[in-house]
Amino acid sequence: AADPIFMSLVQRWAFDGGGMFARLQRGQDGRMQFVKWHEVVTCCGRGNPVPYDTFRWAHLKKVERSIEKIYRVYDGHPGSLVDLCRQNIVFETPQQLLACLKDILADSSVQ
């Protein structure tokens, strides 16, 4: 159940920092579309469900790949494997990115 916990953290960091997530569907010009998470949550806060299935979310690392990495990279030490789940938050400015990184570092639930 690491992914739902991590997803809620990532979404909170994006909300607080003006971060964006990629949409599954590309724009008419073929380019990826990004939407500010606080706009999605604000819109959905009016009684509409959050359209999670319309965003491009990363997936948990597969078991096979995790085992391979433990033995190939970490000499059989599973405690060294720290990248089981990941997500991408996109920012418009370096200042937003820096603010988000500071939030992550200050978050007591992150080790």
GROMACS .gro file of C-alpha atoms in nm:
model
  111
    1ALA     CA    1   0.000   0.000   0.000
    2ALA     CA    2   0.298   0.232  -0.044
    3ASP     CA    3   0.166   0.378  -0.367
    4PRO     CA    4  -0.158   0.537  -0.232
    5ILE     CA    5   0.034   0.690   0.058
    6PHE     CA    6   0.304   0.820  -0.173
    7MET     CA    7   0.046   0.947  -0.423
    8SER     CA    8  -0.127   1.153  -0.155
    9LEU     CA    9   0.208   1.308  -0.058
   10VAL     CA   10   0.298   1.388  -0.418
   11GLN     CA   11  -0.042   1.540  -0.485
   12ARG     CA   12  -0.017   1.753  -0.170
   13TRP     CA   13   0.331   1.878  -0.270
   14ALA     CA   14   0.202   1.961  -0.619
   15PHE     CA   15  -0.104   2.136  -0.477
   16ASP     CA   16   0.101   2.344  -0.232
   17GLY     CA   17   0.372   2.432  -0.483
   18GLY     CA   18   0.171   2.504  -0.797
   19GLY     CA   19   0.293   2.179  -0.956
   20MET     CA   20   0.140   2.017  -1.260
   21PHE     CA   21   0.079   1.662  -1.378
   22ALA     CA   22   0.072   1.533  -1.736
   23ARG     CA   23  -0.257   1.437  -1.895
   24LEU     CA   24  -0.293   1.103  -2.070
   25GLN     CA   25  -0.434   1.263  -2.382
   26ARG     CA   26  -0.207   1.490  -2.583
   27GLY     CA   27  -0.320   1.825  -2.714
   28GLN     CA   28  -0.435   1.882  -3.073
   29ASP     CA   29  -0.078   1.983  -3.157
   30GLY     CA   30   0.049   1.644  -3.037
   31ARG     CA   31   0.228   1.790  -2.736
   32MET     CA   32   0.182   1.672  -2.380
   33GLN     CA   33  -0.066   1.869  -2.175
   34PHE     CA   34   0.002   1.964  -1.814
   35VAL     CA   35  -0.258   2.072  -1.561
   36LYS     CA   36  -0.197   2.251  -1.231
   37TRP     CA   37  -0.306   2.016  -0.957
   38HIS     CA   38  -0.459   2.289  -0.743
   39GLU     CA   39  -0.690   2.378  -1.035
   40VAL     CA   40  -0.803   2.016  -1.063
   41VAL     CA   41  -0.868   1.983  -0.691
   42THR     CA   42  -1.041   2.323  -0.670
   43CYS     CA   43  -1.269   2.234  -0.961
   44CYS     CA   44  -1.345   1.892  -0.818
   45GLY     CA   45  -1.399   2.035  -0.471
   46ARG     CA   46  -1.733   2.161  -0.599
   47GLY     CA   47  -1.874   1.810  -0.589
   48ASN     CA   48  -1.712   1.673  -0.904
   49PRO     CA   49  -1.491   1.361  -0.870
   50VAL     CA   50  -1.118   1.405  -0.932
   51PRO     CA   51  -1.051   1.254  -1.277
   52TYR     CA   52  -0.749   1.047  -1.168
   53ASP     CA   53  -0.774   0.823  -1.473
   54THR     CA   54  -0.710   1.115  -1.709
   55PHE     CA   55  -0.353   1.170  -1.581
   56ARG     CA   56  -0.027   0.997  -1.668
   57TRP     CA   57   0.083   0.840  -1.338
   58ALA     CA   58   0.400   0.637  -1.292
   59HIS     CA   59   0.360   0.282  -1.164
   60LEU     CA   60   0.524   0.089  -0.882
   61LYS     CA   61   0.847  -0.087  -0.977
   62LYS     CA   62   0.769  -0.442  -1.084
   63VAL     CA   63   0.869  -0.725  -0.849
   64GLU     CA   64   1.095  -0.885  -1.110
   65ARG     CA   65   1.283  -0.559  -1.169
   66SER     CA   66   1.314  -0.498  -0.795
   67ILE     CA   67   1.468  -0.841  -0.735
   68GLU     CA   68   1.703  -0.797  -1.029
   69LYS     CA   69   1.819  -0.459  -0.899
   70ILE     CA   70   1.868  -0.591  -0.543
   71TYR     CA   71   2.110  -0.855  -0.667
   72ARG     CA   72   2.271  -0.674  -0.958
   73VAL     CA   73   2.318  -0.330  -0.801
   74TYR     CA   74   2.284  -0.370  -0.424
   75ASP     CA   75   2.472  -0.698  -0.368
   76GLY     CA   76   2.162  -0.874  -0.231
   77HIS     CA   77   2.071  -0.605   0.024
   78PRO     CA   78   1.698  -0.525  -0.016
   79GLY     CA   79   1.719  -0.236   0.231
   80SER     CA   80   1.917  -0.042  -0.030
   81LEU     CA   81   1.626  -0.042  -0.276
   82VAL     CA   82   1.459   0.294  -0.226
   83ASP     CA   83   1.296   0.369  -0.562
   84LEU     CA   84   0.993   0.142  -0.555
   85CYS     CA   85   0.751   0.422  -0.635
   86ARG     CA   86   0.797   0.748  -0.822
   87GLN     CA   87   0.597   1.030  -0.975
   88ASN     CA   88   0.664   1.337  -1.185
   89ILE     CA   89   0.563   1.687  -1.082
   90VAL     CA   90   0.624   1.958  -1.342
   91PHE     CA   91   0.684   2.320  -1.243
   92GLU     CA   92   0.678   2.639  -1.444
   93THR     CA   93   0.963   2.807  -1.258
   94PRO     CA   94   1.281   2.702  -1.078
   95GLN     CA   95   1.148   2.886  -0.771
   96GLN     CA   96   0.843   2.657  -0.758
   97LEU     CA   97   1.068   2.353  -0.788
   98LEU     CA   98   1.293   2.477  -0.508
   99ALA     CA   99   0.994   2.549  -0.282
  100CYS     CA  100   0.861   2.197  -0.342
  101LEU     CA  101   1.200   2.041  -0.266
  102LYS     CA  102   1.210   2.236   0.060
  103ASP     CA  103   0.862   2.106   0.144
  104ILE     CA  104   0.974   1.750   0.078
  105LEU     CA  105   1.285   1.791   0.293
  106ALA     CA  106   1.075   1.939   0.575
  107ASP     CA  107   0.814   1.662   0.558
  108SER     CA  108   0.855   1.439   0.865
  109SER     CA  109   0.692   1.144   0.683
  110VAL     CA  110   0.977   1.134   0.429
  111GLN     CA  111   1.306   0.965   0.511
   0.00000   0.00000   0.00000
